[in-house]
Tab-separated table of C-alpha atoms and ligand atoms in Angstrom:
chain	number	residue	atom	x	y	z
R	1	MET	CA	-4.849	3.922	27.495
R	2	PRO	CA	-3.703	7.399	28.978
R	3	THR	CA	-6.993	9.517	29.524
R	4	ASP	CA	-5.960	12.422	27.253
R	5	GLN	CA	-5.541	9.617	24.404
R	6	GLN	CA	-9.374	8.250	25.393
R	7	GLU	CA	-10.307	11.936	25.095
R	8	ILE	CA	-8.959	12.552	21.696
R	9	ILE	CA	-10.759	9.200	20.168
R	10	GLU	CA	-13.854	10.596	21.858
R	11	GLU	CA	-13.608	13.885	19.946
R	12	ILE	CA	-12.597	12.071	16.788
R	13	LYS	CA	-15.891	10.408	17.399
R	14	ARG	CA	-18.109	13.361	17.665
R	15	LEU	CA	-16.658	15.207	14.498
R	16	LYS	CA	-16.650	12.024	12.551
R	17	ALA	CA	-20.233	11.845	12.858
R	18	GLU	CA	-20.864	15.535	12.724
R	19	ARG	CA	-18.831	15.660	9.280
R	20	ASN	CA	-20.179	12.481	8.140
R	21	ALA	CA	-16.433	11.266	7.510
R	22	ILE	CA	-15.018	7.972	6.851
R	23	ILE	CA	-11.495	6.974	8.199
R	24	LEU	CA	-9.499	4.890	6.031
R	25	VAL	CA	-6.370	3.388	7.431
R	26	HIS	CA	-3.348	1.486	5.771
R	27	ASN	CA	-2.253	-1.790	7.597
R	28	TYR	CA	1.077	-0.381	8.294
R	29	GLN	CA	-0.258	2.666	10.305
R	30	PRO	CA	0.310	2.935	14.260
R	31	ALA	CA	-1.852	0.677	16.473
R	32	GLU	CA	-4.090	3.682	17.766
R	33	ILE	CA	-4.987	4.831	14.301
R	34	GLN	CA	-5.599	1.118	13.602
R	35	ASP	CA	-8.015	1.249	15.863
R	36	ILE	CA	-10.194	4.240	14.652
R	37	ALA	CA	-10.440	2.717	11.133
R	38	ASP	CA	-13.901	2.492	9.470
R	39	ILE	CA	-11.869	0.278	6.943
R	40	LEU	CA	-8.250	-1.069	7.577
R	41	GLY	CA	-6.585	-2.657	4.626
R	42	ASP	CA	-4.310	-2.998	1.861
R	43	SER	CA	-3.814	-0.163	-1.173
R	44	LEU	CA	-6.601	-2.185	-3.209
R	45	GLU	CA	-9.067	-2.439	-0.152
R	46	LEU	CA	-8.560	1.028	0.290
R	47	ALA	CA	-8.954	2.355	-3.365
R	48	ARG	CA	-12.479	0.443	-3.659
R	49	ALA	CA	-13.502	1.754	-0.370
R	50	ALA	CA	-12.767	5.425	-1.469
R	51	ALA	CA	-14.577	4.615	-4.615
R	52	THR	CA	-17.775	3.137	-3.209
R	53	MET	CA	-18.152	4.206	0.506
R	54	ASP	CA	-20.659	6.506	1.389
R	55	GLY	CA	-19.529	9.393	3.509
R	56	GLU	CA	-18.864	13.369	3.179
R	57	VAL	CA	-15.307	13.586	3.671
R	58	ILE	CA	-12.373	10.844	3.539
R	59	VAL	CA	-9.741	10.954	6.231
R	60	PHE	CA	-6.826	8.817	4.791
R	61	CYS	CA	-4.414	7.688	7.263
R	62	GLY	CA	-1.837	6.468	4.899
R	63	VAL	CA	0.678	8.180	2.405
R	64	ASP	CA	0.336	10.523	0.208
R	65	PHE	CA	-0.420	8.524	-3.234
R	66	MET	CA	-3.251	6.660	-1.067
R	67	ALA	CA	-4.586	9.833	-0.676
R	68	GLU	CA	-4.515	11.261	-4.162
R	69	THR	CA	-5.901	8.183	-5.562
R	70	ALA	CA	-8.656	8.545	-3.363
R	71	ALA	CA	-9.473	12.188	-4.702
R	72	ILE	CA	-9.232	11.172	-7.943
R	73	LEU	CA	-11.622	8.580	-7.425
R	74	SER	CA	-14.133	10.538	-5.267
R	75	PRO	CA	-13.708	14.378	-6.736
R	76	ARG	CA	-16.133	16.159	-5.227
R	77	LYS	CA	-15.095	14.827	-1.695
R	78	PRO	CA	-12.808	16.331	0.708
R	79	VAL	CA	-9.866	13.717	1.189
R	80	LEU	CA	-7.624	14.898	4.012
R	81	LEU	CA	-4.257	13.250	4.844
R	82	PRO	CA	-3.947	14.080	8.412
R	83	ALA	CA	-0.017	13.331	8.144
R	84	GLY	CA	0.131	15.901	5.542
R	85	ASP	CA	3.882	15.765	4.796
R	86	SER	CA	4.087	11.969	4.705
R	87	CYS	CA	4.957	10.333	1.243
R	88	CYS	CA	6.542	7.239	-0.373
R	89	PRO	CA	10.149	7.600	-1.466
R	90	MET	CA	9.473	4.650	-3.929
R	91	ALA	CA	6.762	7.191	-6.114
R	92	ASP	CA	9.418	9.964	-5.959
R	93	MET	CA	11.686	7.599	-8.046
R	94	ILE	CA	9.882	8.381	-11.508
R	95	THR	CA	8.762	11.416	-12.713
R	96	ALA	CA	6.133	12.153	-15.572
R	97	GLU	CA	8.828	13.462	-17.658
R	98	ASN	CA	11.066	10.329	-17.355
R	99	LEU	CA	8.229	8.038	-17.836
R	100	GLN	CA	7.239	9.875	-21.146
R	101	LYS	CA	10.761	9.160	-22.199
R	102	ALA	CA	10.452	5.735	-21.440
R	103	LYS	CA	7.476	5.414	-23.208
R	104	LYS	CA	9.482	6.441	-26.664
R	105	ASP	CA	11.818	4.019	-25.937
R	106	HIS	CA	9.422	1.265	-26.019
R	107	PRO	CA	6.808	2.216	-28.362
R	108	GLY	CA	4.842	-1.055	-28.426
R	109	ALA	CA	4.788	-1.638	-24.567
R	110	ALA	CA	1.935	-1.126	-22.066
R	111	VAL	CA	2.714	0.965	-19.079
R	112	VAL	CA	1.547	-0.629	-15.729
R	113	CYS	CA	1.751	1.665	-12.813
R	114	TYR	CA	1.934	0.346	-9.252
R	115	VAL	CA	-0.394	2.604	-7.290
R	116	ASN	CA	2.682	3.832	-5.443
R	117	SER	CA	3.236	6.606	-7.946
R	118	SER	CA	2.005	9.945	-8.180
R	119	ALA	CA	-0.842	11.153	-10.139
R	120	GLU	CA	0.949	12.760	-12.756
R	121	VAL	CA	2.781	9.295	-13.481
R	122	LYS	CA	-0.526	7.468	-13.143
R	123	ALA	CA	-1.890	10.079	-15.682
R	124	GLU	CA	0.660	8.604	-18.179
R	125	SER	CA	-0.076	4.808	-17.842
R	126	ASP	CA	-2.335	2.779	-19.263
R	127	ILE	CA	-3.484	1.090	-16.057
R	128	CYS	CA	-2.270	0.851	-12.360
R	129	CYS	CA	-1.888	-2.320	-10.325
R	130	THR	CA	-1.581	-3.261	-6.483
R	131	SER	CA	0.555	-5.866	-5.065
R	132	SER	CA	-2.635	-7.625	-4.809
R	133	ASN	CA	-3.368	-7.733	-8.290
R	134	ALA	CA	-0.375	-6.865	-10.243
R	135	VAL	CA	0.148	-10.577	-12.102
R	136	LYS	CA	-3.514	-10.439	-12.851
R	137	VAL	CA	-3.423	-6.648	-14.210
R	138	VAL	CA	-0.011	-7.793	-16.361
R	139	ASN	CA	-1.651	-10.781	-17.793
R	140	ALA	CA	-4.994	-9.163	-18.498
R	141	LEU	CA	-3.272	-6.739	-21.242
R	142	ASP	CA	-3.209	-7.446	-25.113
R	143	GLU	CA	0.444	-6.101	-25.243
R	144	ASP	CA	3.217	-8.578	-25.419
R	145	GLU	CA	5.308	-5.722	-23.730
R	146	ILE	CA	5.094	-4.248	-20.347
R	147	LEU	CA	6.965	-1.231	-19.024
R	148	PHE	CA	6.188	-1.892	-15.210
R	149	VAL	CA	6.854	1.437	-13.233
R	150	PRO	CA	8.149	2.361	-10.335
R	151	ASP	CA	9.007	-0.680	-8.484
R	152	ARG	CA	11.546	-3.006	-10.010
R	153	ASN	CA	10.936	-6.215	-7.573
R	154	LEU	CA	7.276	-6.009	-8.244
R	155	GLY	CA	7.861	-6.124	-11.496
R	156	ARG	CA	10.379	-8.790	-11.427
R	157	TYR	CA	8.014	-10.608	-9.794
R	158	CYS	CA	5.349	-10.103	-12.298
R	159	GLN	CA	7.628	-11.455	-14.646
R	160	ARG	CA	7.610	-14.964	-12.950
R	161	PHE	CA	4.034	-15.663	-13.908
R	162	THR	CA	3.931	-13.966	-17.269
R	163	LYS	CA	4.952	-14.948	-20.875
R	164	LYS	CA	5.250	-11.420	-21.485
R	165	LYS	CA	8.198	-9.339	-21.642
R	166	VAL	CA	8.244	-7.241	-18.106
R	167	ILE	CA	10.703	-3.944	-18.387
R	168	PRO	CA	10.831	-2.664	-14.570
R	169	TRP	CA	11.799	0.806	-13.768
R	170	ASP	CA	14.621	0.990	-11.126
R	171	GLY	CA	12.886	2.088	-8.120
R	172	TYR	CA	12.284	0.310	-4.929
R	173	CYS	CA	11.102	0.314	-1.283
R	174	TYR	CA	13.749	1.002	1.071
R	175	VAL	CA	11.792	-1.066	3.598
R	176	HIS	CA	11.175	-4.001	1.664
R	177	ASP	CA	14.263	-3.828	-0.446
R	178	ARG	CA	16.608	-3.699	2.417
R	179	ILE	CA	15.424	-7.099	3.729
R	180	THR	CA	18.184	-9.854	2.974
R	181	PRO	CA	17.971	-13.760	2.587
R	182	ALA	CA	20.650	-13.762	5.436
R	183	GLN	CA	17.782	-12.766	7.372
R	184	VAL	CA	15.104	-14.908	6.057
R	185	LEU	CA	17.522	-17.984	6.709
R	186	ALA	CA	18.170	-16.763	10.270
R	187	ALA	CA	14.249	-16.654	10.932
R	188	LYS	CA	13.936	-19.754	9.332
R	189	ARG	CA	16.197	-21.401	11.939
R	190	ALA	CA	14.959	-19.914	14.873
R	191	HIS	CA	11.615	-20.662	13.663
R	192	PRO	CA	11.799	-24.017	11.533
R	193	ASN	CA	8.134	-24.593	11.525
R	194	ALA	CA	7.069	-21.133	10.565
R	195	ILE	CA	5.497	-20.628	7.116
R	196	VAL	CA	7.391	-17.608	5.502
R	197	LEU	CA	5.441	-14.653	3.959
R	198	VAL	CA	7.027	-11.732	2.207
R	199	HIS	CA	5.897	-8.761	0.476
R	200	PRO	CA	6.428	-8.910	-3.424
R	201	GLU	CA	8.395	-5.587	-2.877
R	202	CYS	CA	11.084	-7.677	-1.377
R	203	ARG	CA	13.782	-8.521	-3.569
R	204	PRO	CA	13.640	-11.758	-5.728
R	205	GLU	CA	16.289	-13.937	-3.587
R	206	VAL	CA	14.427	-12.860	-0.497
R	207	ILE	CA	10.981	-14.255	-2.318
R	208	ASP	CA	12.897	-17.428	-3.393
R	209	LEU	CA	13.160	-18.474	-0.095
R	210	ALA	CA	9.337	-17.427	1.116
R	211	ASP	CA	6.749	-19.511	0.864
R	212	TYR	CA	4.402	-16.764	-0.286
R	213	ALA	CA	4.602	-13.317	-1.674
R	214	VAL	CA	1.409	-11.429	-0.993
R	215	SER	CA	0.152	-8.024	-0.102
R	216	THR	CA	-0.390	-6.942	3.191
R	217	SER	CA	-4.020	-7.918	3.508
R	218	GLY	CA	-2.990	-11.142	1.538
R	219	MET	CA	-0.801	-11.904	4.624
R	220	ILE	CA	-3.942	-11.279	7.067
R	221	GLN	CA	-6.058	-13.983	4.777
R	222	GLU	CA	-3.294	-16.136	4.780
R	223	VAL	CA	-2.370	-16.385	8.435
R	224	CYS	CA	-6.021	-16.479	9.588
R	225	SER	CA	-7.199	-19.189	7.238
R	226	SER	CA	-4.051	-21.499	7.329
R	227	LYS	CA	-3.965	-24.566	9.555
R	228	THR	CA	-0.260	-23.927	10.554
R	229	ASP	CA	0.243	-21.808	13.681
R	230	ASP	CA	3.418	-20.132	12.957
R	231	PHE	CA	4.348	-17.626	10.440
R	232	ILE	CA	7.471	-15.395	9.607
R	233	ILE	CA	6.197	-12.251	8.366
R	234	GLY	CA	8.437	-10.239	5.769
R	235	THR	CA	6.871	-6.604	5.633
R	236	GLU	CA	6.713	-3.549	7.502
R	237	THR	CA	6.109	-4.523	11.362
R	238	GLY	CA	3.247	-2.333	11.508
R	239	ILE	CA	1.138	-5.379	10.184
R	240	LEU	CA	2.119	-7.317	13.490
R	241	TYR	CA	-0.625	-5.235	15.299
R	242	ARG	CA	-3.282	-6.247	13.341
R	243	LEU	CA	-2.130	-10.028	12.490
R	244	LYS	CA	-2.366	-10.133	16.569
R	245	LYS	CA	-5.952	-8.634	16.643
R	246	ASP	CA	-7.321	-10.427	13.758
R	247	CYS	CA	-5.713	-14.101	14.315
R	248	PRO	CA	-4.943	-14.325	18.081
R	249	LYS	CA	-3.975	-17.661	18.156
R	250	LYS	CA	-1.275	-17.529	15.586
R	251	GLN	CA	2.487	-16.642	16.258
R	252	CYS	CA	3.612	-14.114	14.245
R	253	TYR	CA	7.304	-13.243	14.187
R	254	PRO	CA	8.913	-10.295	12.152
R	255	LEU	CA	11.383	-10.889	9.330
R	256	ALA	CA	13.277	-7.699	9.976
R	257	GLU	CA	12.599	-5.378	12.954
R	258	SER	CA	14.120	-2.887	10.983
R	259	ALA	CA	11.089	-3.063	8.327
R	260	PHE	CA	9.997	0.206	9.515
R	261	CYS	CA	8.479	2.800	7.206
R	262	ARG	CA	8.772	6.258	8.490
R	263	ASP	CA	6.147	8.021	6.671
R	264	MET	CA	3.956	5.431	7.594
R	265	LYS	CA	4.117	6.070	11.115
R	266	LYS	CA	3.735	9.749	11.281
R	267	THR	CA	-0.004	9.802	11.900
R	268	SER	CA	-1.010	10.484	15.400
R	269	LEU	CA	-4.366	10.629	16.959
R	270	ALA	CA	-4.300	14.784	17.520
R	271	MET	CA	-3.530	15.037	13.965
R	272	VAL	CA	-6.636	12.994	12.710
R	273	ARG	CA	-8.773	15.158	15.263
R	274	ASP	CA	-7.257	18.378	13.934
R	275	SER	CA	-7.980	17.256	9.985
R	276	LEU	CA	-11.652	16.678	11.062
R	277	VAL	CA	-11.855	20.285	12.744
R	278	THR	CA	-10.206	22.395	10.210
R	279	LEU	CA	-10.529	19.937	7.227
R	280	THR	CA	-6.843	20.309	6.450
R	281	PRO	CA	-4.389	19.026	5.008
R	282	ARG	CA	-6.709	18.531	1.852
R	283	ILE	CA	-5.307	16.559	-1.041
R	284	VAL	CA	-6.378	17.830	-4.481
R	285	VAL	CA	-5.355	16.722	-7.569
R	286	PRO	CA	-5.688	19.070	-10.716
R	287	ASP	CA	-8.737	18.149	-13.036
R	288	GLU	CA	-6.332	17.457	-16.035
R	289	ILE	CA	-4.573	15.240	-14.230
R	290	ALA	CA	-7.264	13.138	-12.314
R	291	ALA	CA	-9.089	12.715	-15.499
R	292	ARG	CA	-6.117	10.892	-17.187
R	293	ALA	CA	-5.092	9.186	-13.706
R	294	ARG	CA	-8.362	8.226	-13.018
R	295	CYS	CA	-9.064	5.769	-16.623
R	296	ALA	CA	-5.676	3.811	-15.321
R	297	ILE	CA	-7.016	3.386	-11.799
R	298	GLU	CA	-10.403	2.744	-13.163
R	299	ARG	CA	-9.665	0.085	-15.520
R	300	MET	CA	-7.670	-1.663	-12.590
R	301	LEU	CA	-10.893	-1.458	-10.709
R	302	ALA	CA	-12.883	-3.144	-13.215
R	303	LEU	CA	-10.840	-6.223	-13.619
R	304	PRO	CA	-12.863	-9.041	-12.108
G	1	13P	P1	-0.215	-3.137	-0.049
G	1	13P	O1	-0.859	-2.990	1.514
G	1	13P	O2	-1.299	-3.005	-1.089
G	1	13P	O3	0.382	-4.858	-0.053
G	1	13P	O4	0.985	-2.290	-0.077
G	1	13P	C1	2.215	-2.087	0.552
G	1	13P	C2	2.687	-0.727	0.679
G	1	13P	O5	3.946	-0.796	0.756
G	1	13P	C3	2.215	0.169	0.491
G	1	13P	O6	2.648	1.370	0.918
G	2	SF4	FE1	6.587	3.407	0.131
G	2	SF4	FE2	7.689	1.415	1.183
G	2	SF4	FE3	6.449	2.829	2.895
G	2	SF4	FE4	4.971	1.439	1.363
G	2	SF4	S1	6.518	0.899	3.115
G	2	SF4	S2	5.064	3.845	1.845
G	2	SF4	S3	6.542	1.601	-0.345
G	2	SF4	S4	8.433	3.459	1.619
């Protein structure tokens, strides 16, 4: 590791102790950011950590909706997003106004909102979900009709496991939606003994060819606990670094080298250091929106 990088890491450690800060990091973040994490995880694990962990400052290395969720759950703590302009294009595929209109069109439906969404959209929703609990959330509701926003692929994935009618919004993650069945077939030909793991943000025809569709941390658990040695990993390639560290004896091959989320890769060590010095960029959610969004998030977190 270059000396200047090592020096920044030492500065981060010192500032973290001074500020009594915790660093939450998503599984897609760059390797050097994963290495400074207090908690490295998927969206659900990070939301739970934001709600329950001690510490006076939260440094969120991920994208804006994740930091917003943390700010909603810990309203009294500064929540910092070092790469302040990192966002999720899928979250921008629905607005609160669009959702209000859709609710009028489907008056009996419950609104299940994937956490990859703005605080305003969460505030209009009955309950949130992540990729690791979406099916459980849908099946836990009393309503027979579910307006599922904003990810059409996760919504369609839920439809496989419920008798309810799931009405998916037409949003998608560009990283996962562009993975093709042809890529799965080519990867299987190259690694015929491998188990294929894909993220449920992938298209249905890609999920059809996979062995399992799981969240990012679900993939780590599957690879580490399986007796199989070889895996094809159908998600953002940042996760391969964690897989190599957590399961060094296993072989993990990316399903698509092109599965790269630009926003997840914006964080740098210098940005983390600077955010701890200046306590910016800080994510603040207006109280009125936060209060309504919190109901939807906490309802999800309360599920067993
Ligand atoms: P999970 O880590 O919750 O599976 O989410 C994937 C993702 O795309 C986050 O932006
Ligand atoms: Fe959004 Fe997809 Fe990037 Fe996740 S990987 S932040 S869903 S664009």
